[in-house]
CSV table of C-alpha atoms in Angstrom, one decimal:
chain,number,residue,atom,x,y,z
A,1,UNK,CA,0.0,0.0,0.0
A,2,UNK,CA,1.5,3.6,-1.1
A,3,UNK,CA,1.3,6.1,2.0
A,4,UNK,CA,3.4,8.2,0.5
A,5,UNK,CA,2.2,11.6,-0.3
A,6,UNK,CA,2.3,13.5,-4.0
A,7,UNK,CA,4.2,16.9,-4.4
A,8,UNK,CA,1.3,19.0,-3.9
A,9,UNK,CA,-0.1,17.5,-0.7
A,10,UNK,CA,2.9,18.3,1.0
A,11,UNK,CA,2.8,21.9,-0.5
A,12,UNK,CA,-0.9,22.7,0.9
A,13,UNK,CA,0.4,21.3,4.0
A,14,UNK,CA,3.0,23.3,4.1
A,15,UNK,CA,1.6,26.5,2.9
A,16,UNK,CA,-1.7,25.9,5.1
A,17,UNK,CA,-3.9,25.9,2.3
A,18,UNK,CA,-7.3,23.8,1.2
A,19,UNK,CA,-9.6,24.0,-1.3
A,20,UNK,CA,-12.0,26.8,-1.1
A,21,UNK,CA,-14.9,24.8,-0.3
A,22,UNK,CA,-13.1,24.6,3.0
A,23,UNK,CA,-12.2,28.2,3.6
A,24,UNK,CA,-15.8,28.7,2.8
A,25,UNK,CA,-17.4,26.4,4.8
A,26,UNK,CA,-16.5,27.5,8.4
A,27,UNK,CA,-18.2,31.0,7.2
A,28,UNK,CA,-21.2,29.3,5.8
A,29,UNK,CA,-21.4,27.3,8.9
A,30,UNK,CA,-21.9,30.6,11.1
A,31,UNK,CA,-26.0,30.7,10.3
A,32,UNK,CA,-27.8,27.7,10.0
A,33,UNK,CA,-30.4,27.7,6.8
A,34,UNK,CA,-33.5,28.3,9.9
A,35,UNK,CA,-31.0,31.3,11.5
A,36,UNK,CA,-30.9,32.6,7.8
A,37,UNK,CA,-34.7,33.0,7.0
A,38,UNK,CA,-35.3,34.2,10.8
A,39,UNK,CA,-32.9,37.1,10.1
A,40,UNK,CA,-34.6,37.6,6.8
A,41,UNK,CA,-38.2,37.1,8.0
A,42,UNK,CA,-37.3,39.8,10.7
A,43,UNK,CA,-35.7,42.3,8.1
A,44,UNK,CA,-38.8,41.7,5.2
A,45,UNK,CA,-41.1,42.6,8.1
A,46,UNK,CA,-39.2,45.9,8.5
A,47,UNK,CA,-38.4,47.3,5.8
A,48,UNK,CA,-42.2,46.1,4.7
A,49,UNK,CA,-43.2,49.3,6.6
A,50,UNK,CA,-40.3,51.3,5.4
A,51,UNK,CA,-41.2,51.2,2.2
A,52,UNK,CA,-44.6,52.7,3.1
A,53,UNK,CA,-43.0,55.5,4.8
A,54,UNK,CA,-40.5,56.1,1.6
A,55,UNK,CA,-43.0,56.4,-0.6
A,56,UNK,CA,-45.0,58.9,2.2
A,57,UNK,CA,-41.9,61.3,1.5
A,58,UNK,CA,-41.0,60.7,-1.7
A,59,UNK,CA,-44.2,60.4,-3.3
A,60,UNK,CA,-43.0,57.7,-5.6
A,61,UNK,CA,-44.3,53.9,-5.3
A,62,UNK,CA,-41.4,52.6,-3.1
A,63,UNK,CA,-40.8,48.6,-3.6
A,64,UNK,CA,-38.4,46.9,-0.9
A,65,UNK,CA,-38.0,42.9,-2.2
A,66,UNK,CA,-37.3,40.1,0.3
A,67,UNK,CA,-34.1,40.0,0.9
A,68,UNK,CA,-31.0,38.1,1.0
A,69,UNK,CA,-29.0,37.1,4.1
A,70,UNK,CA,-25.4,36.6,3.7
A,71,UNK,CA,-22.4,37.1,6.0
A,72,UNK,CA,-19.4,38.0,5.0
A,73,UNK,CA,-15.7,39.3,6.6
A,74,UNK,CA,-14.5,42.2,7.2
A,75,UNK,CA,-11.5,41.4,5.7
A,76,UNK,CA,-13.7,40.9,2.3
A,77,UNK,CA,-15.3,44.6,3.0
A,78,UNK,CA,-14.2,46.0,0.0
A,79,UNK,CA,-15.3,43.3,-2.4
A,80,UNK,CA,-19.0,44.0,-1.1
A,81,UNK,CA,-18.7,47.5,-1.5
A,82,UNK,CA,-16.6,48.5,-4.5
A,83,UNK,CA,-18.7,51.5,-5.1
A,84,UNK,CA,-19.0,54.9,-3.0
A,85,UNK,CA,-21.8,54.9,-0.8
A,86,UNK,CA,-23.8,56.5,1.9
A,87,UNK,CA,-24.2,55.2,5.0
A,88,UNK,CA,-26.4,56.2,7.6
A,89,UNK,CA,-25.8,53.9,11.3
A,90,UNK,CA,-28.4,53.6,13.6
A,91,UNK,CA,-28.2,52.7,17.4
A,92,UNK,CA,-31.0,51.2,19.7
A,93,UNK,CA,-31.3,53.1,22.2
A,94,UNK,CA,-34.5,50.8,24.2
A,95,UNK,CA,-35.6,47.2,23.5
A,96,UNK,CA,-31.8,46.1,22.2
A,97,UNK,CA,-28.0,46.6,23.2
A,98,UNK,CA,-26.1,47.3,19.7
A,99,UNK,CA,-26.8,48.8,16.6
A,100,UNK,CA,-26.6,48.4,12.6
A,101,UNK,CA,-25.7,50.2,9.5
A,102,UNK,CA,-27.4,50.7,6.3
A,103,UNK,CA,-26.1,51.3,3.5
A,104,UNK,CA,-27.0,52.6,0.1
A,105,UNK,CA,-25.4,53.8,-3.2
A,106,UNK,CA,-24.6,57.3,-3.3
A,107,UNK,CA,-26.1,58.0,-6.1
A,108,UNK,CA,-29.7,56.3,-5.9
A,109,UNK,CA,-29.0,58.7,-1.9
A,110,UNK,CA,-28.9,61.5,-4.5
A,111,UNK,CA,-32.6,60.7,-6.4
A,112,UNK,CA,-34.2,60.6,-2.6
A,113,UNK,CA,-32.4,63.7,-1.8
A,114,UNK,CA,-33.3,65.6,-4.8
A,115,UNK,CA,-37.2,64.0,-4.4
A,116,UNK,CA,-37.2,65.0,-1.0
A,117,UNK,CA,-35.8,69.1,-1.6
A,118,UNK,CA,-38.8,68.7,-4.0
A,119,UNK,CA,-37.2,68.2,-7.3
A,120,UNK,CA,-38.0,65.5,-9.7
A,121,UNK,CA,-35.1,63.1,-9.1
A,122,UNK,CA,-33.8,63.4,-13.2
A,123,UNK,CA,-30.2,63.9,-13.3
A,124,UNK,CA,-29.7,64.6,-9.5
A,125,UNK,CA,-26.0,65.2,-8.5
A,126,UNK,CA,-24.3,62.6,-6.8
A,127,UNK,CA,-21.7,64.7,-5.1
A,128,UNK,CA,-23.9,65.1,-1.9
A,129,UNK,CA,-23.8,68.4,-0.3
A,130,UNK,CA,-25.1,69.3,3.4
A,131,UNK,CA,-28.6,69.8,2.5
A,132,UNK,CA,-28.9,67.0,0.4
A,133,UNK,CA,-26.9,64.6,3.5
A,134,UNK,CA,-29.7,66.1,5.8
A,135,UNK,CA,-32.3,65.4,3.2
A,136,UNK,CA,-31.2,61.6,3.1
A,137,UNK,CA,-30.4,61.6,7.1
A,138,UNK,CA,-34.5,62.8,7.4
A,139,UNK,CA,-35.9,59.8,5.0
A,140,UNK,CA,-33.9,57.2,6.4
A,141,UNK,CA,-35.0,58.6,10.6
A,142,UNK,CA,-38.7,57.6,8.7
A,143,UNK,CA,-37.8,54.5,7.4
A,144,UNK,CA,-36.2,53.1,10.3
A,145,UNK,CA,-38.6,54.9,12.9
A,146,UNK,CA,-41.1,52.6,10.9
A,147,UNK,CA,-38.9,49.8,10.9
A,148,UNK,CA,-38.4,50.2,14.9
A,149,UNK,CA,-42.7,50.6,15.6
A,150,UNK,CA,-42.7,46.9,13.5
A,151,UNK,CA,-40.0,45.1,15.2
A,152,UNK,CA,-41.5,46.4,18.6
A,153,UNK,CA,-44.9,44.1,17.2
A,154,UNK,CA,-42.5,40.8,16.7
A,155,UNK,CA,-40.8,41.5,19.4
A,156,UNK,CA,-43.3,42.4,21.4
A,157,UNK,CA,-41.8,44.9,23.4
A,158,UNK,CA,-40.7,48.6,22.7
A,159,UNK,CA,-38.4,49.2,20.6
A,160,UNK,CA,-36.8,52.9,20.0
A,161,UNK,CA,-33.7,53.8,17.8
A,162,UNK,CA,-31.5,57.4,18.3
A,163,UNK,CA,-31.7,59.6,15.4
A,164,UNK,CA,-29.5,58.2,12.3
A,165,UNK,CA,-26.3,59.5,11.8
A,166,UNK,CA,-25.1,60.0,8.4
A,167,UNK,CA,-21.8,60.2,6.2
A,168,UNK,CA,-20.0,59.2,2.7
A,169,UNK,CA,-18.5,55.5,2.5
A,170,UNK,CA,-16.2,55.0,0.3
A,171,UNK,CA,-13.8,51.4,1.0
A,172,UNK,CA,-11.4,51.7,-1.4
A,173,UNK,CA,-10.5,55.2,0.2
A,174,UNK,CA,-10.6,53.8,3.6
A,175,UNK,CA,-13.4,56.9,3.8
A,176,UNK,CA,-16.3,56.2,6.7
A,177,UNK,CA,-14.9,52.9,7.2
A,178,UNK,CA,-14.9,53.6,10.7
A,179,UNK,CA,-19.0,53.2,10.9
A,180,UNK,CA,-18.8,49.7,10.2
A,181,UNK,CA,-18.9,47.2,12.9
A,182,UNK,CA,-15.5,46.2,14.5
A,183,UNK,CA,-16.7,42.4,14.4
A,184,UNK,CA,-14.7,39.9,12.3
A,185,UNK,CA,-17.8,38.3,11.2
A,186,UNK,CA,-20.7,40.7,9.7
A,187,UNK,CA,-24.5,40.0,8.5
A,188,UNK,CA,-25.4,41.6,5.6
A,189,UNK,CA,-29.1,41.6,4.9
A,190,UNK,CA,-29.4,43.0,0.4
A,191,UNK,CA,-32.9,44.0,-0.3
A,192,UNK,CA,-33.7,45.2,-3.6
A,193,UNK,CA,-34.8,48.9,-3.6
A,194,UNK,CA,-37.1,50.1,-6.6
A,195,UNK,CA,-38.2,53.7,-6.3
A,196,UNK,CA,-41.0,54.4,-9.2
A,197,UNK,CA,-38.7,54.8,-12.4
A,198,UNK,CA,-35.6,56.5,-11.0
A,199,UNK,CA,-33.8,53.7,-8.6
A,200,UNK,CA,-33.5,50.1,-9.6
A,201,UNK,CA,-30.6,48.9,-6.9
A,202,UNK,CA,-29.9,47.8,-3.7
A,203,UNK,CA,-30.0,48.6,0.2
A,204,UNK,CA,-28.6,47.2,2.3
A,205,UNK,CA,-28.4,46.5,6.1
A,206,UNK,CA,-25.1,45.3,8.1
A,207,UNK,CA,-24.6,44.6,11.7
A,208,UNK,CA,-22.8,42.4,13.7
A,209,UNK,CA,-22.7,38.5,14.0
A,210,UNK,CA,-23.2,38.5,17.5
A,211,UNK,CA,-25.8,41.3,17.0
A,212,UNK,CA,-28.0,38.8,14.8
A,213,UNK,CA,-27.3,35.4,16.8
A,214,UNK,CA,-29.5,37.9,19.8
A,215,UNK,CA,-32.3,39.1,17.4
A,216,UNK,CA,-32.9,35.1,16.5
A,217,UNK,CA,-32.4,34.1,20.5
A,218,UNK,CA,-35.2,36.5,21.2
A,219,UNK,CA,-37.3,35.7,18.9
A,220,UNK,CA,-36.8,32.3,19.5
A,221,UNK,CA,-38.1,32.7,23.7
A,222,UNK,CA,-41.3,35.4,22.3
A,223,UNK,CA,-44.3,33.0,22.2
A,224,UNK,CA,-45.9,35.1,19.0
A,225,UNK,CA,-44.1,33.4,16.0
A,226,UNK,CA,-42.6,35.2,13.1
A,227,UNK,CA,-46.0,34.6,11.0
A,228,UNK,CA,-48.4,35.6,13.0
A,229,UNK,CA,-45.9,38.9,13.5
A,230,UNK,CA,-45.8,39.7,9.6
A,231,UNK,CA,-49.7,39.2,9.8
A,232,UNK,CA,-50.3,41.7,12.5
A,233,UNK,CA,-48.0,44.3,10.8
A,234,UNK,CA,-49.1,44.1,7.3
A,235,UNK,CA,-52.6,44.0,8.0
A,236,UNK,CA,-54.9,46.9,9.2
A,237,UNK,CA,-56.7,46.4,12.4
A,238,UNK,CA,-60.2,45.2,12.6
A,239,UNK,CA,-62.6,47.7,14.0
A,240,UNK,CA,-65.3,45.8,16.1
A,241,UNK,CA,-69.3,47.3,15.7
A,242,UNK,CA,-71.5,47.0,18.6
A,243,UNK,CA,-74.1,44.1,17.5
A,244,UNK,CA,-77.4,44.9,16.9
A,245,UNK,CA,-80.2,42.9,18.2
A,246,UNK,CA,-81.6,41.2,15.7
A,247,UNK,CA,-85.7,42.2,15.0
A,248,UNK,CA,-88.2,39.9,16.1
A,249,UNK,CA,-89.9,37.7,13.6
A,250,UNK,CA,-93.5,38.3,12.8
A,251,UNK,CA,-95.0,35.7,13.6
A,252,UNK,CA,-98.8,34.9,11.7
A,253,UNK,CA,-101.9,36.0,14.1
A,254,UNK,CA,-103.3,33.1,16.0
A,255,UNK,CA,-106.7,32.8,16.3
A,256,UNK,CA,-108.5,33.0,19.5
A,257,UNK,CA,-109.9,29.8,20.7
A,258,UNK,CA,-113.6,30.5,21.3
A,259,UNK,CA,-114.6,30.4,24.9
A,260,UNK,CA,-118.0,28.6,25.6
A,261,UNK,CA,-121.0,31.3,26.5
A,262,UNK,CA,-121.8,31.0,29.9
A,263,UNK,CA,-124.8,30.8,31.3
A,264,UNK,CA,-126.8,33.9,33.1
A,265,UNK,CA,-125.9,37.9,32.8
A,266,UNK,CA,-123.0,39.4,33.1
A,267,UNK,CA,-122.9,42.5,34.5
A,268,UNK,CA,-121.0,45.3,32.3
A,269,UNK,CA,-117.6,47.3,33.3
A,270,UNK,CA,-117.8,50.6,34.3
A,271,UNK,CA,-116.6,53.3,31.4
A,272,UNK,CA,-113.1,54.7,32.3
A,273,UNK,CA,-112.9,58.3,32.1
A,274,UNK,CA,-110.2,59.7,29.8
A,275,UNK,CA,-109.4,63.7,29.8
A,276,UNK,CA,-106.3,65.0,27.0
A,277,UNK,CA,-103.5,66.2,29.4
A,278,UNK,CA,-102.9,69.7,29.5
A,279,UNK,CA,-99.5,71.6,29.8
A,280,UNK,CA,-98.8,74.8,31.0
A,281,UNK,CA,-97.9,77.6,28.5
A,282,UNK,CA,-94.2,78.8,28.6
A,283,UNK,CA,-91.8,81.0,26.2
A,284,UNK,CA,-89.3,78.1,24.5
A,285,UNK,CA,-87.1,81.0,24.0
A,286,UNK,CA,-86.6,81.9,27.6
A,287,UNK,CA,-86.4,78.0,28.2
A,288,UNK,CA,-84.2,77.3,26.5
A,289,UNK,CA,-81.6,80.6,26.9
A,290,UNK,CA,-82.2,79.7,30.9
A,291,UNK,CA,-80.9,76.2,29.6
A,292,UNK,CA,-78.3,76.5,28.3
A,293,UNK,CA,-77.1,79.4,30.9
A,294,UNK,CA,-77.1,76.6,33.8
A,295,UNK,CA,-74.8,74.5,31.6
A,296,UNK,CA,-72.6,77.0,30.5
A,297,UNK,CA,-72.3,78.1,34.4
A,298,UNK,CA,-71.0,74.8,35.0
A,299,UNK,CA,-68.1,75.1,32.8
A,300,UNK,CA,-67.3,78.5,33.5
A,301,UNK,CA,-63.9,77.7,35.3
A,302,UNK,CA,-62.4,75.0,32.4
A,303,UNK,CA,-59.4,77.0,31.2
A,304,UNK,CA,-58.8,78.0,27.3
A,305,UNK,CA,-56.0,78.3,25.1
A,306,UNK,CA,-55.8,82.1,23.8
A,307,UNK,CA,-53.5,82.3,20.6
A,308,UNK,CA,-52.8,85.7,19.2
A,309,UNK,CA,-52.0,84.7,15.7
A,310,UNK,CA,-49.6,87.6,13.4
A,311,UNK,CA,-49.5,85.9,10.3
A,312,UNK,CA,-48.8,82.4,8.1
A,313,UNK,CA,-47.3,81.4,5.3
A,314,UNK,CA,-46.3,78.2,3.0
A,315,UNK,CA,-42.7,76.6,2.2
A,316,UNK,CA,-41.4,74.0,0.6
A,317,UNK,CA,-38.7,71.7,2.1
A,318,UNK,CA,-36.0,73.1,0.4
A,319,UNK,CA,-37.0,76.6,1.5
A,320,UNK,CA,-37.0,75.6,5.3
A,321,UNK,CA,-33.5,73.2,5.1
A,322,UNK,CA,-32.1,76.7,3.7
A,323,UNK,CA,-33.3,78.5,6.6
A,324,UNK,CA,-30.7,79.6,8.6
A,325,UNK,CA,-30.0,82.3,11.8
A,326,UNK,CA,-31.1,85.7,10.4
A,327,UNK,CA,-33.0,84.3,7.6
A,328,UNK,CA,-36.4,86.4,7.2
A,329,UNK,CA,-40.0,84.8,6.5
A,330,UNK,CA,-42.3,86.6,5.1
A,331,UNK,CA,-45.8,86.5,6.4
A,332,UNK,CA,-49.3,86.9,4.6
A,333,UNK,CA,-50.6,89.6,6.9
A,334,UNK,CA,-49.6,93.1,6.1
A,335,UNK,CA,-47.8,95.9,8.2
A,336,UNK,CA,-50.7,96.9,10.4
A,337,UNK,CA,-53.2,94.7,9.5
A,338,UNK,CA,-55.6,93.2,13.1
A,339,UNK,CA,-54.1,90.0,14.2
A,340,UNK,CA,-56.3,86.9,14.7
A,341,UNK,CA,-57.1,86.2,18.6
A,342,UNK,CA,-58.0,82.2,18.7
A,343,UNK,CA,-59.6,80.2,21.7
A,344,UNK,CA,-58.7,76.8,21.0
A,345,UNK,CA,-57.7,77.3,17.4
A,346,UNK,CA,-61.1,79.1,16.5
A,347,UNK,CA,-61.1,82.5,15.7
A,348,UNK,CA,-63.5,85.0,18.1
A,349,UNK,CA,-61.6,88.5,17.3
A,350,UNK,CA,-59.5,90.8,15.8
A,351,UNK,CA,-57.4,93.4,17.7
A,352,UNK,CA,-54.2,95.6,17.5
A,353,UNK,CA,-50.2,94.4,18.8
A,354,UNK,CA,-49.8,96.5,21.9
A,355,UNK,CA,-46.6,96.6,24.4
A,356,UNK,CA,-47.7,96.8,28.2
A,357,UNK,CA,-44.4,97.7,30.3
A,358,UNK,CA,-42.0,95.0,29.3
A,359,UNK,CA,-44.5,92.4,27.6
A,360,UNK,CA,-46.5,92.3,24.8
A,361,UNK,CA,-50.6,92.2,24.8
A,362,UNK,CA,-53.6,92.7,22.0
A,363,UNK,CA,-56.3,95.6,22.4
A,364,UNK,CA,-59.1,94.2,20.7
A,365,UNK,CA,-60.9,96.0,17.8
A,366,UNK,CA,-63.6,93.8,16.7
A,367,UNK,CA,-65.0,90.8,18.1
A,368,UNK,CA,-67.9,88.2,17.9
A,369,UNK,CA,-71.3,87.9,19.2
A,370,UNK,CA,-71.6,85.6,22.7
A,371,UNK,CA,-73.9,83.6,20.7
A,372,UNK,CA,-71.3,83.2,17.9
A,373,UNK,CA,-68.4,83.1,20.1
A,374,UNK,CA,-70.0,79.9,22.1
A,375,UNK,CA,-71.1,78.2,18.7
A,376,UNK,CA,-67.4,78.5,17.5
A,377,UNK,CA,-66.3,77.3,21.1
A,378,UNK,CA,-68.5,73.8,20.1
């Protein structure tokens, strides 16, 4: 029998090499195939209600597909993101101890940054400037504030995140690198990401090995299963109607059973004497003004909001990210026109901007009726 071993046997030995179903197979082996669809029932349910809020702010039909639940080495970083990206981490701040990063191509975050400073999404600039990082920082708080209220359901406890924090990612220039988890071993859940006409890619979510062995734990001890969660989530709640009781059958009129005659006279009943009742007169007017002065006497001590309104106006998104310290906004009232005085946002009169010693006060110049001032208090 030949023990001896060939030339390249003693060369992987030697070099500590293997095939690369080997090298692979340790990494493969970190998620069973159960682990794997846990992770990716938990993300689908997310990012289900994510994609409603996207499309809330962008108003675009936002698809997010099921995804994909791979992990990968840090090592390997770059190969999984060759591209410049933006990526916006996230931090649990109640319900879970960690947090996760997700990640999308800088220039699909240019289309929602352009859609949400109100332009049109054609041709948007992928060099990302402040308003347009703020823009993206804003949709993503949405999505994953949706994403949050959802896993709080399969979960079922509250969940709350901090606000996202945002900046450029770019591997190959070792830029924002320092966002990404400092575990050896990473999950990276892909979704696919269509956004009406204009985005046709992916986003994607990474965090932590350890981070998603927890999550399945968890879930594992919760005694709502995954299913039933994804149920509860995607549909509406039922509204419950108080029953009605159900009207009585008519039933066909029996006929009476004829009595035998007796025998002799009867004698007959007295008649019962029947008078229409009378009311006494009375103004309704006066009634009712009496009325309605008991109950308003009753609620003479409930306190009301007074607002002295000076003015409004309309802008769009873009106008109020540009706003900055010294900015002016102009208002739809005009130099001494009569402000609006408001009792719990209904308007009752008009007066004048005074200044009593140090503070400010409202003379009033015109003002409603009682009558019209307690219909618009209803």
């Amino acid at each position: 029998m030949n023990n001896r071993l060939s030339q390249d046997e003693i060369d992987a030995l030697l070099n500590g090499t293997g095939s690369q179903e080997d090298t692979e197979q340790p990494q493969k082996a970190t998620l069973s195939e159960l682990e794997r669809d846990t992770i990716g029932e938990i993300g689908n349910i997310s990012f289900g209600s994510s994609a409603t809020a996207l499309s809330t702010l962008l108003n675009q039909k936002v698809d997010i597909t099921t995804p994909s639940v791979t992990v990968i080495s840090k090592s390997k970083i770059s190969d999984e993101f060759p591209h410049p990206y933006v990526a916006i981490e996230v931090n649990y701040t109640e319900g879970f101890d960690g947090s996760n990063l997700l990640v999308v191509e800088q220039s699909d975050a240019a289309i929602i940054a352009d859609l949400m400073i109100g332009g049109d999404g054609q041709g948007a600039d992928p060099s990302l400037g402040e308003i347009h990082l703020s823009a993206v920082q804003e949709a993503m708080n949405q999505m994953m504030g949706s994403a949050a209220t959802s896993m709080s359901t399969v979960f079922s406890k509250k969940i709350d995140i901090s606000p996202p924090r945002v900046e450029l990612l770019d591997v190959t220039e070792e830029k924002g690198t320092d966002r990404i988890p400092e575990d050896d071993l990473l999950v990276k859940v892909s979704f696919r990401l269509k956004v009406g006409e204009l985005i046709d890619s992916s986003i994607m979510q990474l965090y932590p090995l350890t981070f998603a062995k927890d999550l399945i734990a968890e879930l594992m001890n919760t005694d709502q299963p995954v299913a039933e969660a994804a149920e509860a989530v995607s549909q509406p709640q039922e509204t419950y109607e108080t029953p009605q009781p159900e009207p009585a059958v008519q039933q066909e009129p029996q006929a009476k059973p004829e009595l035998p005659k007796r025998q002799g006279t009867a004698k007959k009943a007295a008649p019962v004497q029947v008078a229409p009742v009378e009311f006494q007169a009375f103004d309704q007017n006066a009634a009712a003004a009496h009325g309605s002065r008991n109950n308003l006497d009753m609620l003479m001590d409930i306190p009301l909001s007074v607002t002295v309104e000076l003015g409004r106006t309309k802008r769009s998104v873009k106008e109020i990210l540009e706003l900055s310290a010294g900015s002016i906004i102009e208002l739809d009232k005009l130099a001494g026109e009569p402000v609006d005085i408001l009792v719990n946002q209904r308007i009752v009169a008009k007066g004048e901007v005074v200044v009593i010693e140090e503070n400010f006060g409202v003379r009033v110049t015109d003002i409603l009726s009682q009558a019209d001032r307690l219909n618009n208090l209803k």
